[in-house]
PDB file of C-alpha atoms in Angstrom:
ATOM      1  CA  ASN F  10      48.668  84.830   5.293  1.00 53.00           C
ATOM      2  CA  ALA F  11      47.581  82.146   7.705  1.00 71.00           C
ATOM      3  CA  GLY F  12      43.877  81.581   8.127  1.00 90.00           C
ATOM      4  CA  VAL F  13      41.929  81.649  11.360  1.00 94.00           C
ATOM      5  CA  MET F  14      43.600  79.374  13.855  1.00 95.00           C
ATOM      6  CA  GLN F  15      41.935  77.589  16.692  1.00 96.00           C
ATOM      7  CA  ASN F  16      43.382  75.423  19.380  1.00 96.00           C
ATOM      8  CA  PRO F  17      43.100  72.895  20.628  1.00 97.00           C
ATOM      9  CA  ARG F  18      41.367  71.054  17.795  1.00 95.00           C
ATOM     10  CA  HIS F  19      40.015  68.470  20.194  1.00 96.00           C
ATOM     11  CA  LEU F  20      39.422  68.912  23.911  1.00 97.00           C
ATOM     12  CA  VAL F  21      38.171  66.348  26.394  1.00 98.00           C
ATOM     13  CA  ARG F  22      36.986  67.441  29.801  1.00 98.00           C
ATOM     14  CA  ARG F  23      35.216  65.788  32.686  1.00 97.00           C
ATOM     15  CA  ARG F  24      32.057  67.289  34.102  1.00 97.00           C
ATOM     16  CA  GLY F  25      32.854  70.214  36.377  1.00 97.00           C
ATOM     17  CA  GLN F  26      36.178  71.084  34.763  1.00 98.00           C
ATOM     18  CA  GLU F  27      36.946  74.234  32.842  1.00 98.00           C
ATOM     19  CA  ALA F  28      37.408  74.451  29.078  1.00 98.00           C
ATOM     20  CA  ARG F  29      39.439  77.176  27.385  1.00 98.00           C
ATOM     21  CA  LEU F  30      39.192  77.555  23.636  1.00 98.00           C
ATOM     22  CA  ARG F  31      41.523  79.853  21.744  1.00 98.00           C
ATOM     23  CA  CYS F  32      41.091  81.670  18.470  1.00 97.00           C
ATOM     24  CA  SER F  33      43.670  83.684  16.563  1.00 96.00           C
ATOM     25  CA  PRO F  34      41.979  85.723  13.815  1.00 95.00           C
ATOM     26  CA  MET F  35      43.456  86.296  10.416  1.00 92.00           C
ATOM     27  CA  LYS F  36      46.137  88.944  10.276  1.00 90.00           C
ATOM     28  CA  GLY F  37      44.591  92.381  10.104  1.00 85.00           C
ATOM     29  CA  HIS F  38      41.183  91.207  11.318  1.00 88.00           C
ATOM     30  CA  SER F  39      39.888  92.924  14.435  1.00 87.00           C
ATOM     31  CA  HIS F  40      36.418  91.354  14.593  1.00 90.00           C
ATOM     32  CA  VAL F  41      35.883  87.905  16.067  1.00 94.00           C
ATOM     33  CA  TYR F  42      32.743  85.785  16.245  1.00 94.00           C
ATOM     34  CA  TRP F  43      32.167  82.562  18.161  1.00 97.00           C
ATOM     35  CA  TYR F  44      29.618  79.965  17.054  1.00 96.00           C
ATOM     36  CA  ARG F  45      28.577  76.609  18.464  1.00 97.00           C
ATOM     37  CA  GLN F  46      27.505  73.610  16.413  1.00 94.00           C
ATOM     38  CA  LEU F  47      25.682  70.669  17.947  1.00 90.00           C
ATOM     39  CA  PRO F  48      25.803  67.349  16.062  1.00 83.00           C
ATOM     40  CA  GLU F  49      23.730  67.326  12.871  1.00 78.00           C
ATOM     41  CA  GLU F  50      22.768  70.986  13.320  1.00 83.00           C
ATOM     42  CA  GLY F  51      23.787  74.342  11.924  1.00 85.00           C
ATOM     43  CA  LEU F  52      25.978  76.851  13.691  1.00 92.00           C
ATOM     44  CA  LYS F  53      24.482  79.073  16.381  1.00 94.00           C
ATOM     45  CA  PHE F  54      25.890  82.517  17.099  1.00 94.00           C
ATOM     46  CA  MET F  55      27.295  83.012  20.569  1.00 96.00           C
ATOM     47  CA  VAL F  56      29.281  86.240  20.825  1.00 95.00           C
ATOM     48  CA  TYR F  57      30.840  89.008  18.742  1.00 93.00           C
ATOM     49  CA  LEU F  58      33.943  90.794  19.949  1.00 93.00           C
ATOM     50  CA  GLN F  59      36.303  93.500  18.870  1.00 91.00           C
ATOM     51  CA  LYS F  60      39.621  94.149  20.538  1.00 88.00           C
ATOM     52  CA  GLU F  61      38.962  94.580  24.274  1.00 88.00           C
ATOM     53  CA  ASN F  62      35.199  94.916  23.723  1.00 92.00           C
ATOM     54  CA  ILE F  63      32.221  92.586  23.705  1.00 93.00           C
ATOM     55  CA  ILE F  64      29.837  93.966  21.104  1.00 90.00           C
ATOM     56  CA  ASP F  65      27.062  91.369  21.116  1.00 90.00           C
ATOM     57  CA  GLU F  66      26.769  88.442  23.516  1.00 92.00           C
ATOM     58  CA  SER F  67      23.116  87.710  22.874  1.00 91.00           C
ATOM     59  CA  GLY F  68      23.859  84.072  22.020  1.00 92.00           C
ATOM     60  CA  MET F  69      25.913  83.307  25.103  1.00 94.00           C
ATOM     61  CA  PRO F  70      24.392  81.261  27.919  1.00 94.00           C
ATOM     62  CA  LYS F  71      23.974  83.494  30.961  1.00 90.00           C
ATOM     63  CA  GLU F  72      26.063  81.329  33.241  1.00 94.00           C
ATOM     64  CA  ARG F  73      29.407  79.545  32.989  1.00 97.00           C
ATOM     65  CA  PHE F  74      30.327  80.991  29.576  1.00 97.00           C
ATOM     66  CA  SER F  75      32.557  84.000  29.023  1.00 97.00           C
ATOM     67  CA  ALA F  76      34.602  85.402  26.169  1.00 97.00           C
ATOM     68  CA  GLU F  77      37.359  87.923  25.755  1.00 96.00           C
ATOM     69  CA  PHE F  78      39.499  89.381  23.015  1.00 95.00           C
ATOM     70  CA  PRO F  79      42.436  91.175  24.665  1.00 93.00           C
ATOM     71  CA  LYS F  80      44.566  93.833  23.084  1.00 89.00           C
ATOM     72  CA  GLU F  81      47.331  91.295  22.674  1.00 89.00           C
ATOM     73  CA  GLY F  82      46.854  87.614  22.069  1.00 92.00           C
ATOM     74  CA  PRO F  83      44.046  85.364  20.913  1.00 95.00           C
ATOM     75  CA  SER F  84      40.369  85.490  21.691  1.00 97.00           C
ATOM     76  CA  ILE F  85      39.374  83.084  24.458  1.00 98.00           C
ATOM     77  CA  LEU F  86      36.075  81.328  24.977  1.00 98.00           C
ATOM     78  CA  ARG F  87      35.914  79.999  28.507  1.00 98.00           C
ATOM     79  CA  ILE F  88      33.408  77.473  29.796  1.00 98.00           C
ATOM     80  CA  GLN F  89      33.408  76.880  33.520  1.00 97.00           C
ATOM     81  CA  GLN F  90      32.066  73.751  35.216  1.00 98.00           C
ATOM     82  CA  VAL F  91      31.352  72.003  31.936  1.00 98.00           C
ATOM     83  CA  VAL F  92      28.357  69.702  31.574  1.00 96.00           C
ATOM     84  CA  ARG F  93      27.643  66.995  28.993  1.00 95.00           C
ATOM     85  CA  GLY F  94      25.373  69.370  27.082  1.00 94.00           C
ATOM     86  CA  ASP F  95      28.381  71.594  26.342  1.00 96.00           C
ATOM     87  CA  SER F  96      29.775  68.890  24.055  1.00 96.00           C
ATOM     88  CA  ALA F  97      29.842  70.476  20.622  1.00 96.00           C
ATOM     89  CA  ALA F  98      32.083  71.952  17.982  1.00 96.00           C
ATOM     90  CA  TYR F  99      32.990  75.566  18.664  1.00 97.00           C
ATOM     91  CA  PHE F 100      33.941  77.686  15.677  1.00 97.00           C
ATOM     92  CA  CYS F 101      35.583  81.050  15.584  1.00 96.00           C
ATOM     93  CA  ALA F 102      35.322  83.402  12.628  1.00 94.00           C
ATOM     94  CA  SER F 103      37.009  86.700  11.898  1.00 92.00           C
ATOM     95  CA  SER F 104      36.431  89.609   9.564  1.00 87.00           C
ATOM     96  CA  PRO F 105      38.389  92.785   8.900  1.00 82.00           C
ATOM     97  CA  TYR F 106      35.483  95.082   9.619  1.00 72.00           C
ATOM     98  CA  GLY F 107      32.042  94.872  11.111  1.00 59.00           C
ATOM     99  CA  GLN F 108      30.503  96.128   7.927  1.00 60.00           C
ATOM    100  CA  GLU F 109      27.562  94.453   6.345  1.00 57.00           C
ATOM    101  CA  TYR F 110      29.190  92.986   3.233  1.00 60.00           C
ATOM    102  CA  ASN F 111      32.216  91.382   4.743  1.00 68.00           C
ATOM    103  CA  GLU F 112      32.422  87.630   4.650  1.00 78.00           C
ATOM    104  CA  GLN F 113      33.560  85.828   7.730  1.00 85.00           C
ATOM    105  CA  PHE F 114      36.485  83.451   7.620  1.00 88.00           C
ATOM    106  CA  PHE F 115      36.094  80.411   9.803  1.00 92.00           C
ATOM    107  CA  GLY F 116      38.644  78.437  11.741  1.00 93.00           C
ATOM    108  CA  PRO F 117      38.743  74.628  11.800  1.00 93.00           C
ATOM    109  CA  GLY F 118      36.883  74.497  15.100  1.00 95.00           C
ATOM    110  CA  THR F 119      37.469  72.984  18.514  1.00 97.00           C
ATOM    111  CA  ARG F 120      35.556  69.808  19.246  1.00 96.00           C
ATOM    112  CA  LEU F 121      34.752  69.671  22.925  1.00 97.00           C
ATOM    113  CA  THR F 122      33.770  66.370  24.487  1.00 97.00           C
ATOM    114  CA  VAL F 123      32.549  66.338  28.063  1.00 97.00           C
ATOM    115  CA  LEU F 124      32.710  62.957  29.751  1.00 95.00           C
TER     116      LEU F 124
ATOM    117  CA  SER K  12      10.866  77.483  10.859  1.00 33.00           C
ATOM    118  CA  GLN K  13      14.087  79.133  11.912  1.00 38.00           C
ATOM    119  CA  GLN K  14      15.882  81.913  10.098  1.00 52.00           C
ATOM    120  CA  GLY K  15      17.884  80.366   7.281  1.00 62.00           C
ATOM    121  CA  GLU K  16      16.200  76.994   6.813  1.00 76.00           C
ATOM    122  CA  GLU K  17      17.545  74.758   4.077  1.00 80.00           C
ATOM    123  CA  ASP K  18      15.509  72.438   1.945  1.00 81.00           C
ATOM    124  CA  PRO K  19      15.910  69.537   1.392  1.00 87.00           C
ATOM    125  CA  GLN K  20      17.644  68.288   4.506  1.00 87.00           C
ATOM    126  CA  ALA K  21      19.408  65.603   2.519  1.00 92.00           C
ATOM    127  CA  LEU K  22      20.118  65.052  -1.154  1.00 93.00           C
ATOM    128  CA  SER K  23      21.622  62.057  -2.942  1.00 95.00           C
ATOM    129  CA  ILE K  24      22.647  62.356  -6.591  1.00 94.00           C
ATOM    130  CA  GLN K  25      24.890  60.709  -9.165  1.00 96.00           C
ATOM    131  CA  GLU K  26      28.151  62.269 -10.208  1.00 96.00           C
ATOM    132  CA  GLY K  27      27.580  64.609 -13.126  1.00 97.00           C
ATOM    133  CA  GLU K  28      24.057  65.565 -12.083  1.00 96.00           C
ATOM    134  CA  ASN K  29      23.089  68.980 -10.782  1.00 96.00           C
ATOM    135  CA  ALA K  30      22.299  69.579  -7.126  1.00 95.00           C
ATOM    136  CA  THR K  31      19.841  72.254  -6.069  1.00 95.00           C
ATOM    137  CA  MET K  32      19.107  73.311  -2.533  1.00 94.00           C
ATOM    138  CA  ASN K  33      16.994  76.109  -1.156  1.00 95.00           C
ATOM    139  CA  CYS K  34      17.118  78.398   1.821  1.00 93.00           C
ATOM    140  CA  SER K  35      14.323  80.440   3.360  1.00 93.00           C
ATOM    141  CA  TYR K  36      14.627  83.170   5.930  1.00 91.00           C
ATOM    142  CA  LYS K  37      12.319  85.482   7.846  1.00 88.00           C
ATOM    143  CA  THR K  38      13.835  88.892   8.533  1.00 85.00           C
ATOM    144  CA  SER K  39      15.348  91.563   6.318  1.00 86.00           C
ATOM    145  CA  ILE K  40      18.944  90.863   5.463  1.00 86.00           C
ATOM    146  CA  ASN K  41      22.096  92.660   4.329  1.00 84.00           C
ATOM    147  CA  ASN K  42      23.429  89.628   2.547  1.00 88.00           C
ATOM    148  CA  LEU K  43      23.173  85.865   2.334  1.00 91.00           C
ATOM    149  CA  GLN K  44      26.134  83.528   2.259  1.00 92.00           C
ATOM    150  CA  TRP K  45      26.560  79.873   1.433  1.00 94.00           C
ATOM    151  CA  TYR K  46      29.118  77.668   3.167  1.00 94.00           C
ATOM    152  CA  ARG K  47      30.280  74.099   2.721  1.00 95.00           C
ATOM    153  CA  GLN K  48      31.322  71.821   5.539  1.00 93.00           C
ATOM    154  CA  ASN K  49      32.960  68.477   5.045  1.00 91.00           C
ATOM    155  CA  SER K  50      32.299  65.922   7.758  1.00 84.00           C
ATOM    156  CA  GLY K  51      34.085  66.862  10.961  1.00 79.00           C
ATOM    157  CA  ARG K  52      35.748  69.882   9.412  1.00 84.00           C
ATOM    158  CA  GLY K  53      35.416  73.655   9.432  1.00 86.00           C
ATOM    159  CA  LEU K  54      33.359  75.821   7.124  1.00 90.00           C
ATOM    160  CA  VAL K  55      34.475  76.916   3.706  1.00 91.00           C
ATOM    161  CA  HIS K  56      32.964  80.110   2.340  1.00 91.00           C
ATOM    162  CA  LEU K  57      31.448  79.560  -1.105  1.00 95.00           C
ATOM    163  CA  ILE K  58      29.670  82.703  -2.151  1.00 94.00           C
ATOM    164  CA  LEU K  59      28.103  85.895  -0.798  1.00 91.00           C
ATOM    165  CA  ILE K  60      25.135  87.551  -2.454  1.00 94.00           C
ATOM    166  CA  ARG K  61      24.046  91.013  -1.409  1.00 91.00           C
ATOM    167  CA  SER K  62      20.451  91.963  -0.785  1.00 91.00           C
ATOM    168  CA  ASN K  63      20.377  94.084  -3.956  1.00 93.00           C
ATOM    169  CA  GLU K  64      21.668  91.259  -6.143  1.00 96.00           C
ATOM    170  CA  ARG K  65      19.507  88.581  -7.750  1.00 97.00           C
ATOM    171  CA  GLU K  66      21.995  86.087  -9.099  1.00 97.00           C
ATOM    172  CA  LYS K  67      25.658  85.300  -8.741  1.00 97.00           C
ATOM    173  CA  HIS K  68      27.989  82.734 -10.259  1.00 96.00           C
ATOM    174  CA  SER K  69      31.250  81.258  -9.079  1.00 95.00           C
ATOM    175  CA  GLY K  70      32.667  78.376 -11.088  1.00 96.00           C
ATOM    176  CA  ARG K  71      30.114  75.550 -10.951  1.00 97.00           C
ATOM    177  CA  LEU K  72      28.042  77.381  -8.366  1.00 97.00           C
ATOM    178  CA  ARG K  73      25.011  79.507  -9.085  1.00 98.00           C
ATOM    179  CA  VAL K  74      23.171  81.363  -6.339  1.00 98.00           C
ATOM    180  CA  THR K  75      19.903  83.210  -6.651  1.00 97.00           C
ATOM    181  CA  LEU K  76      18.239  85.501  -4.165  1.00 97.00           C
ATOM    182  CA  ASP K  77      14.586  86.522  -4.090  1.00 96.00           C
ATOM    183  CA  THR K  78      14.095  89.063  -1.324  1.00 94.00           C
ATOM    184  CA  SER K  79      10.348  89.293  -1.996  1.00 95.00           C
ATOM    185  CA  LYS K  80      10.015  85.600  -1.155  1.00 94.00           C
ATOM    186  CA  LYS K  81      12.853  85.669   1.377  1.00 94.00           C
ATOM    187  CA  SER K  82      14.520  82.724  -0.273  1.00 95.00           C
ATOM    188  CA  SER K  83      17.742  81.729  -1.959  1.00 96.00           C
ATOM    189  CA  SER K  84      18.885  78.744  -3.958  1.00 96.00           C
ATOM    190  CA  LEU K  85      22.281  77.162  -4.510  1.00 97.00           C
ATOM    191  CA  LEU K  86      22.864  75.159  -7.665  1.00 97.00           C
ATOM    192  CA  ILE K  87      25.934  72.990  -8.104  1.00 97.00           C
ATOM    193  CA  THR K  88      26.315  71.958 -11.714  1.00 97.00           C
ATOM    194  CA  ALA K  89      28.071  68.803 -12.938  1.00 97.00           C
ATOM    195  CA  SER K  90      28.539  67.520  -9.413  1.00 97.00           C
ATOM    196  CA  ARG K  91      31.601  65.565  -8.370  1.00 96.00           C
ATOM    197  CA  ALA K  92      32.190  63.089  -5.560  1.00 95.00           C
ATOM    198  CA  ALA K  93      34.286  65.771  -3.866  1.00 95.00           C
ATOM    199  CA  ASP K  94      31.152  67.932  -3.578  1.00 97.00           C
ATOM    200  CA  THR K  95      29.853  65.532  -0.932  1.00 97.00           C
ATOM    201  CA  ALA K  96      29.397  67.740   2.115  1.00 96.00           C
ATOM    202  CA  SER K  97      26.851  69.686   4.127  1.00 94.00           C
ATOM    203  CA  TYR K  98      25.832  73.037   2.722  1.00 95.00           C
ATOM    204  CA  PHE K  99      24.623  75.860   4.923  1.00 93.00           C
ATOM    205  CA  CYS K 100      23.083  79.193   4.138  1.00 93.00           C
ATOM    206  CA  ALA K 101      23.724  82.042   6.550  1.00 92.00           C
ATOM    207  CA  THR K 102      21.990  85.379   6.722  1.00 90.00           C
ATOM    208  CA  ASP K 103      23.310  88.674   7.967  1.00 84.00           C
ATOM    209  CA  ASN K 104      20.417  90.320   9.775  1.00 74.00           C
ATOM    210  CA  ARG K 105      19.933  93.948   8.796  1.00 62.00           C
ATOM    211  CA  ARG K 106      19.017  94.937  12.338  1.00 62.00           C
ATOM    212  CA  ALA K 107      21.863  93.198  14.092  1.00 58.00           C
ATOM    213  CA  ALA K 108      24.955  94.955  15.369  1.00 59.00           C
ATOM    214  CA  GLY K 109      28.009  93.984  13.410  1.00 64.00           C
ATOM    215  CA  ASN K 110      27.296  91.191  10.987  1.00 70.00           C
ATOM    216  CA  LYS K 111      26.675  88.076  13.047  1.00 82.00           C
ATOM    217  CA  LEU K 112      25.400  85.239  10.911  1.00 88.00           C
ATOM    218  CA  THR K 113      22.307  83.128  11.402  1.00 89.00           C
ATOM    219  CA  PHE K 114      22.720  79.634   9.979  1.00 90.00           C
ATOM    220  CA  GLY K 115      20.177  77.135   8.817  1.00 87.00           C
ATOM    221  CA  GLY K 116      20.270  73.441   9.626  1.00 88.00           C
ATOM    222  CA  GLY K 117      22.034  72.541   6.400  1.00 91.00           C
ATOM    223  CA  THR K 118      21.516  70.272   3.420  1.00 93.00           C
ATOM    224  CA  ARG K 119      23.559  67.079   3.426  1.00 93.00           C
ATOM    225  CA  VAL K 120      24.600  66.275  -0.115  1.00 96.00           C
ATOM    226  CA  LEU K 121      25.904  62.876  -1.149  1.00 96.00           C
ATOM    227  CA  VAL K 122      27.356  62.598  -4.639  1.00 96.00           C
ATOM    228  CA  LYS K 123      27.723  58.990  -5.687  1.00 95.00           C
ATOM    229  CA  PRO K 124      30.493  58.122  -8.142  1.00 90.00           C
TER     230      PRO K 124
END
């Protein structure tokens, strides 16, 4: 059973370009979480999705950021018109349920560098 | 301080010694989890302790939880060079929808051979 997969592992974009980060949860997991980690800091929650639904996007910046988890295919975190401050590691995690005692399994992350 | 703050921020020990780090949080929680992150890598789940548990063991790891003080500790016994990493606590907020995690800033542990 493959773990959480994220691609690309490294992404370089110039200011103003778009970044698309993909996350394939573990098999059988229908809950996906996105987190952002700035250098030397802990992870910050961004958004929680189930298939075709955004459940909690309280950690998402109001502009330029969007996320989806379609019925088929991976979850996508999309950042439009990237700025240098978007440079960070973006981690996806999945869990089988949204229940309170389920651990989250993390992917290896996508390291975004904005030039 | 933020939810899930670790203390100390950095720790340097000799191989074979024990490493202890603490985590404090502010709100009521469902559970508290500890993760390890090697430099430039993803997170590895170490242990989950529920709000009604006080202590849990896993191999060389021992975690305690004191909900009255809103704090937890992670003890790594007989440390090895391979334990060098950053360690994060993460809390699952009782009031939050789903179980999004709130992470602390981490404790950077260096185990010298």
